[in-house]
């Protein structure tokens, strides 16, 4: 799925979890974590491509391939790393160990992987969720398939409309500040 949809689904999921189950989750960090695998996969390459373009050096002329904006391949399996449940579990365990509690926001990363598994296909970036132990991937329906794209953004529009009608979008920041000022949170 594309990064925008990942972020929007994650923000919606966090809002629903907060409103219906009282889960203490900060919506923006959760949504940002939900875009992390794609940022990790493409961010460094895009940044290098942009830098070469701005610098305008010989490196860019070689890599630009006709003058279009170019994504430079870094040479690391960043896509596989960011989309692996095993890597996620390791990093999540480490974060929770350091924080001495189960951290919630990084679960947005897990949501990204779970959504990507059925929305990629063998022909393009099948999600190798067991990497590096296995290259197994599920041959799902690619997210850019027109009907799936329409369904994705149509569903998102419906979900956000329902949340707006319930007043969940308006009261989120008020609730966050209430949680932040809750003295019980600062006692540990
Ligand atoms: Zn992805």
mmCIF file of C-alpha atoms and ligand atoms in Angstrom:
data_model
loop_
_atom_site.group_PDB
_atom_site.id
_atom_site.type_symbol
_atom_site.label_atom_id
_atom_site.label_comp_id
_atom_site.label_asym_id
_atom_site.label_seq_id
_atom_site.Cartn_x
_atom_site.Cartn_y
_atom_site.Cartn_z
ATOM 1 C CA UNK A 1 0.000 0.000 0.000
ATOM 2 C CA UNK A 2 1.187 3.542 -0.546
ATOM 3 C CA UNK A 3 2.666 5.522 2.347
ATOM 4 C CA UNK A 4 -0.172 8.064 2.498
ATOM 5 C CA UNK A 5 -2.786 5.323 2.869
ATOM 6 C CA UNK A 6 -0.612 3.606 5.507
ATOM 7 C CA UNK A 7 -0.466 6.825 7.520
ATOM 8 C CA UNK A 8 -4.206 7.460 7.181
ATOM 9 C CA UNK A 9 -5.182 3.892 8.140
ATOM 10 C CA UNK A 10 -2.854 3.999 11.137
ATOM 11 C CA UNK A 11 -4.242 7.337 12.336
ATOM 12 C CA UNK A 12 -7.768 5.950 11.964
ATOM 13 C CA UNK A 13 -6.895 2.725 13.806
ATOM 14 C CA UNK A 14 -5.236 4.673 16.643
ATOM 15 C CA UNK A 15 -8.230 6.996 16.918
ATOM 16 C CA UNK A 16 -10.691 4.086 17.066
ATOM 17 C CA UNK A 17 -8.521 2.227 19.622
ATOM 18 C CA UNK A 18 -8.313 5.350 21.739
ATOM 19 C CA UNK A 19 -12.012 6.160 21.548
ATOM 20 C CA UNK A 20 -13.464 2.678 21.923
ATOM 21 C CA UNK A 21 -10.942 0.829 24.092
ATOM 22 C CA UNK A 22 -9.192 3.689 25.880
ATOM 23 C CA UNK A 23 -5.810 2.648 24.475
ATOM 24 C CA UNK A 24 -3.181 5.235 25.329
ATOM 25 C CA UNK A 25 -1.715 5.903 21.922
ATOM 26 C CA UNK A 26 -0.418 9.117 20.418
ATOM 27 C CA UNK A 27 -1.934 9.311 16.974
ATOM 28 C CA UNK A 28 0.754 11.237 15.071
ATOM 29 C CA UNK A 29 3.723 9.109 16.240
ATOM 30 C CA UNK A 30 1.696 5.940 15.538
ATOM 31 C CA UNK A 31 0.896 7.170 12.013
ATOM 32 C CA UNK A 32 4.525 8.154 11.392
ATOM 33 C CA UNK A 33 5.714 4.715 12.499
ATOM 34 C CA UNK A 34 3.230 3.280 9.997
ATOM 35 C CA UNK A 35 5.140 4.983 7.181
ATOM 36 C CA UNK A 36 8.569 4.007 8.572
ATOM 37 C CA UNK A 37 9.178 0.859 6.422
ATOM 38 C CA UNK A 38 8.751 2.869 3.216
ATOM 39 C CA UNK A 39 10.799 5.797 4.531
ATOM 40 C CA UNK A 40 13.567 3.351 5.459
ATOM 41 C CA UNK A 41 13.342 1.635 2.057
ATOM 42 C CA UNK A 42 13.214 4.695 -0.179
ATOM 43 C CA UNK A 43 14.198 7.669 1.993
ATOM 44 C CA UNK A 44 17.996 7.271 1.849
ATOM 45 C CA UNK A 45 17.975 6.615 -1.922
ATOM 46 C CA UNK A 46 15.706 9.581 -2.599
ATOM 47 C CA UNK A 47 17.817 11.785 -0.309
ATOM 48 C CA UNK A 48 21.006 10.824 -2.160
ATOM 49 C CA UNK A 49 19.270 11.367 -5.520
ATOM 50 C CA UNK A 50 18.082 14.780 -4.384
ATOM 51 C CA UNK A 51 21.522 15.686 -3.076
ATOM 52 C CA UNK A 52 23.129 14.691 -6.382
ATOM 53 C CA UNK A 53 20.544 16.723 -8.237
ATOM 54 C CA UNK A 54 21.115 19.798 -6.073
ATOM 55 C CA UNK A 55 24.869 19.371 -6.242
ATOM 56 C CA UNK A 56 24.516 18.899 -10.016
ATOM 57 C CA UNK A 57 27.750 16.949 -10.154
ATOM 58 C CA UNK A 58 28.954 14.258 -12.504
ATOM 59 C CA UNK A 59 27.422 11.642 -10.213
ATOM 60 C CA UNK A 60 23.957 12.978 -10.883
ATOM 61 C CA UNK A 61 24.516 13.198 -14.647
ATOM 62 C CA UNK A 62 25.488 9.535 -14.590
ATOM 63 C CA UNK A 63 22.629 8.412 -12.391
ATOM 64 C CA UNK A 64 19.814 10.677 -13.574
ATOM 65 C CA UNK A 65 19.021 8.589 -16.669
ATOM 66 C CA UNK A 66 17.510 11.206 -18.916
ATOM 67 C CA UNK A 67 17.097 13.983 -16.396
ATOM 68 C CA UNK A 68 14.207 12.475 -14.406
ATOM 69 C CA UNK A 69 14.353 12.467 -10.650
ATOM 70 C CA UNK A 70 16.299 9.414 -9.767
ATOM 71 C CA UNK A 71 16.209 7.043 -6.820
ATOM 72 C CA UNK A 72 19.742 5.888 -6.051
ATOM 73 C CA UNK A 73 20.139 2.306 -4.905
ATOM 74 C CA UNK A 74 22.070 2.291 -1.648
ATOM 75 C CA UNK A 75 23.031 -1.391 -1.834
ATOM 76 C CA UNK A 76 21.450 -2.430 1.470
ATOM 77 C CA UNK A 77 18.337 -4.625 1.816
ATOM 78 C CA UNK A 78 16.453 -1.729 3.426
ATOM 79 C CA UNK A 79 13.098 -2.672 1.897
ATOM 80 C CA UNK A 80 13.334 -6.235 3.158
ATOM 81 C CA UNK A 81 14.512 -5.087 6.586
ATOM 82 C CA UNK A 82 11.636 -2.656 7.072
ATOM 83 C CA UNK A 83 9.030 -5.172 5.904
ATOM 84 C CA UNK A 84 10.182 -8.118 8.021
ATOM 85 C CA UNK A 85 8.138 -9.215 11.023
ATOM 86 C CA UNK A 86 11.327 -10.672 12.502
ATOM 87 C CA UNK A 87 13.241 -7.390 12.265
ATOM 88 C CA UNK A 88 10.222 -5.573 13.658
ATOM 89 C CA UNK A 89 9.963 -8.011 16.587
ATOM 90 C CA UNK A 90 13.654 -7.538 17.399
ATOM 91 C CA UNK A 91 13.528 -3.736 17.276
ATOM 92 C CA UNK A 92 10.207 -3.615 19.122
ATOM 93 C CA UNK A 93 11.538 -5.900 21.865
ATOM 94 C CA UNK A 94 14.627 -3.728 22.209
ATOM 95 C CA UNK A 95 12.570 -0.505 22.383
ATOM 96 C CA UNK A 96 10.269 -2.010 25.021
ATOM 97 C CA UNK A 97 13.278 -3.253 26.992
ATOM 98 C CA UNK A 98 14.901 0.188 26.965
ATOM 99 C CA UNK A 99 11.591 1.920 27.807
ATOM 100 C CA UNK A 100 10.778 -0.777 30.418
ATOM 101 C CA UNK A 101 7.213 -0.997 29.131
ATOM 102 C CA UNK A 102 5.363 -2.085 26.022
ATOM 103 C CA UNK A 103 5.720 0.852 23.677
ATOM 104 C CA UNK A 104 2.616 1.533 21.614
ATOM 105 C CA UNK A 105 3.608 3.898 18.785
ATOM 106 C CA UNK A 106 6.038 1.485 17.037
ATOM 107 C CA UNK A 107 3.101 -0.903 16.587
ATOM 108 C CA UNK A 108 2.259 1.336 13.613
ATOM 109 C CA UNK A 109 5.223 -0.366 11.905
ATOM 110 C CA UNK A 110 3.602 -3.775 12.533
ATOM 111 C CA UNK A 111 0.338 -2.507 11.037
ATOM 112 C CA UNK A 112 2.249 -1.439 7.901
ATOM 113 C CA UNK A 113 3.699 -4.937 7.410
ATOM 114 C CA UNK A 114 0.347 -6.660 8.019
ATOM 115 C CA UNK A 115 -1.368 -4.412 5.443
ATOM 116 C CA UNK A 116 1.438 -4.859 2.900
ATOM 117 C CA UNK A 117 1.398 -8.674 2.973
ATOM 118 C CA UNK A 118 -1.873 -9.040 1.007
ATOM 119 C CA UNK A 119 -1.503 -5.790 -0.989
ATOM 120 C CA UNK A 120 1.694 -6.662 -2.875
ATOM 121 C CA UNK A 121 2.215 -9.309 -5.514
ATOM 122 C CA UNK A 122 5.051 -11.494 -6.831
ATOM 123 C CA UNK A 123 5.530 -9.141 -9.753
ATOM 124 C CA UNK A 124 6.539 -6.164 -7.596
ATOM 125 C CA UNK A 125 7.939 -6.008 -4.064
ATOM 126 C CA UNK A 126 6.138 -9.006 -2.567
ATOM 127 C CA UNK A 127 6.398 -8.526 1.187
ATOM 128 C CA UNK A 128 9.093 -10.895 2.465
ATOM 129 C CA UNK A 129 7.806 -10.795 6.017
ATOM 130 C CA UNK A 130 10.052 -13.643 7.245
ATOM 131 C CA UNK A 131 13.299 -12.089 5.937
ATOM 132 C CA UNK A 132 16.162 -12.903 6.538
ATOM 133 C CA UNK A 133 15.150 -16.479 7.392
ATOM 134 C CA UNK A 134 13.004 -16.866 4.292
ATOM 135 C CA UNK A 135 12.209 -14.984 1.114
ATOM 136 C CA UNK A 136 8.648 -16.265 1.157
ATOM 137 C CA UNK A 137 6.097 -13.681 0.096
ATOM 138 C CA UNK A 138 2.362 -13.758 -0.495
ATOM 139 C CA UNK A 139 1.101 -13.213 -4.032
ATOM 140 C CA UNK A 140 -1.631 -10.774 -3.139
ATOM 141 C CA UNK A 141 -3.419 -8.024 -5.047
ATOM 142 C CA UNK A 142 -1.081 -5.122 -5.802
ATOM 143 C CA UNK A 143 -2.251 -1.953 -4.049
ATOM 144 C CA UNK A 144 -2.047 0.121 -7.235
ATOM 145 C CA UNK A 145 -4.603 -2.110 -8.991
ATOM 146 C CA UNK A 146 -7.266 0.489 -9.898
ATOM 147 C CA UNK A 147 -10.219 -1.172 -8.154
ATOM 148 C CA UNK A 148 -8.197 -1.729 -4.968
ATOM 149 C CA UNK A 149 -6.950 1.865 -5.031
ATOM 150 C CA UNK A 150 -10.543 3.118 -5.333
ATOM 151 C CA UNK A 151 -11.647 0.770 -2.524
ATOM 152 C CA UNK A 152 -8.779 1.903 -0.293
ATOM 153 C CA UNK A 153 -9.432 5.621 -0.589
ATOM 154 C CA UNK A 154 -13.212 5.148 -0.688
ATOM 155 C CA UNK A 155 -13.037 3.171 2.574
ATOM 156 C CA UNK A 156 -10.722 5.754 4.099
ATOM 157 C CA UNK A 157 -13.123 8.552 3.168
ATOM 158 C CA UNK A 158 -15.996 6.608 4.735
ATOM 159 C CA UNK A 159 -14.059 5.824 7.921
ATOM 160 C CA UNK A 160 -12.966 9.451 8.361
ATOM 161 C CA UNK A 161 -16.490 10.667 7.670
ATOM 162 C CA UNK A 162 -17.865 8.352 10.372
ATOM 163 C CA UNK A 163 -15.161 9.435 12.838
ATOM 164 C CA UNK A 164 -15.879 13.075 12.058
ATOM 165 C CA UNK A 165 -19.608 12.576 12.619
ATOM 166 C CA UNK A 166 -18.893 10.950 15.974
ATOM 167 C CA UNK A 167 -16.728 13.940 16.914
ATOM 168 C CA UNK A 168 -13.624 11.770 17.318
ATOM 169 C CA UNK A 169 -11.492 13.928 15.040
ATOM 170 C CA UNK A 170 -12.309 17.132 16.912
ATOM 171 C CA UNK A 171 -11.679 15.951 20.432
ATOM 172 C CA UNK A 172 -8.428 14.050 19.815
ATOM 173 C CA UNK A 173 -6.033 16.870 20.764
ATOM 174 C CA UNK A 174 -8.066 17.775 23.860
ATOM 175 C CA UNK A 175 -7.930 14.186 24.964
ATOM 176 C CA UNK A 176 -4.180 13.952 24.271
ATOM 177 C CA UNK A 177 -3.450 16.945 26.444
ATOM 178 C CA UNK A 178 -5.686 15.494 29.141
ATOM 179 C CA UNK A 179 -3.708 12.261 29.009
ATOM 180 C CA UNK A 180 -0.404 14.138 29.002
ATOM 181 C CA UNK A 181 -1.398 16.041 32.112
ATOM 182 C CA UNK A 182 -2.636 12.913 33.886
ATOM 183 C CA UNK A 183 -0.399 12.738 36.994
ATOM 184 C CA UNK A 184 -0.558 8.914 37.041
ATOM 185 C CA UNK A 185 1.524 8.822 33.856
ATOM 186 C CA UNK A 186 4.498 10.590 35.427
ATOM 187 C CA UNK A 187 4.722 8.469 38.538
ATOM 188 C CA UNK A 188 6.956 5.712 37.193
HETATM 189 ZN ZN1 LIG B 1 5.461 -0.964 2.538
#
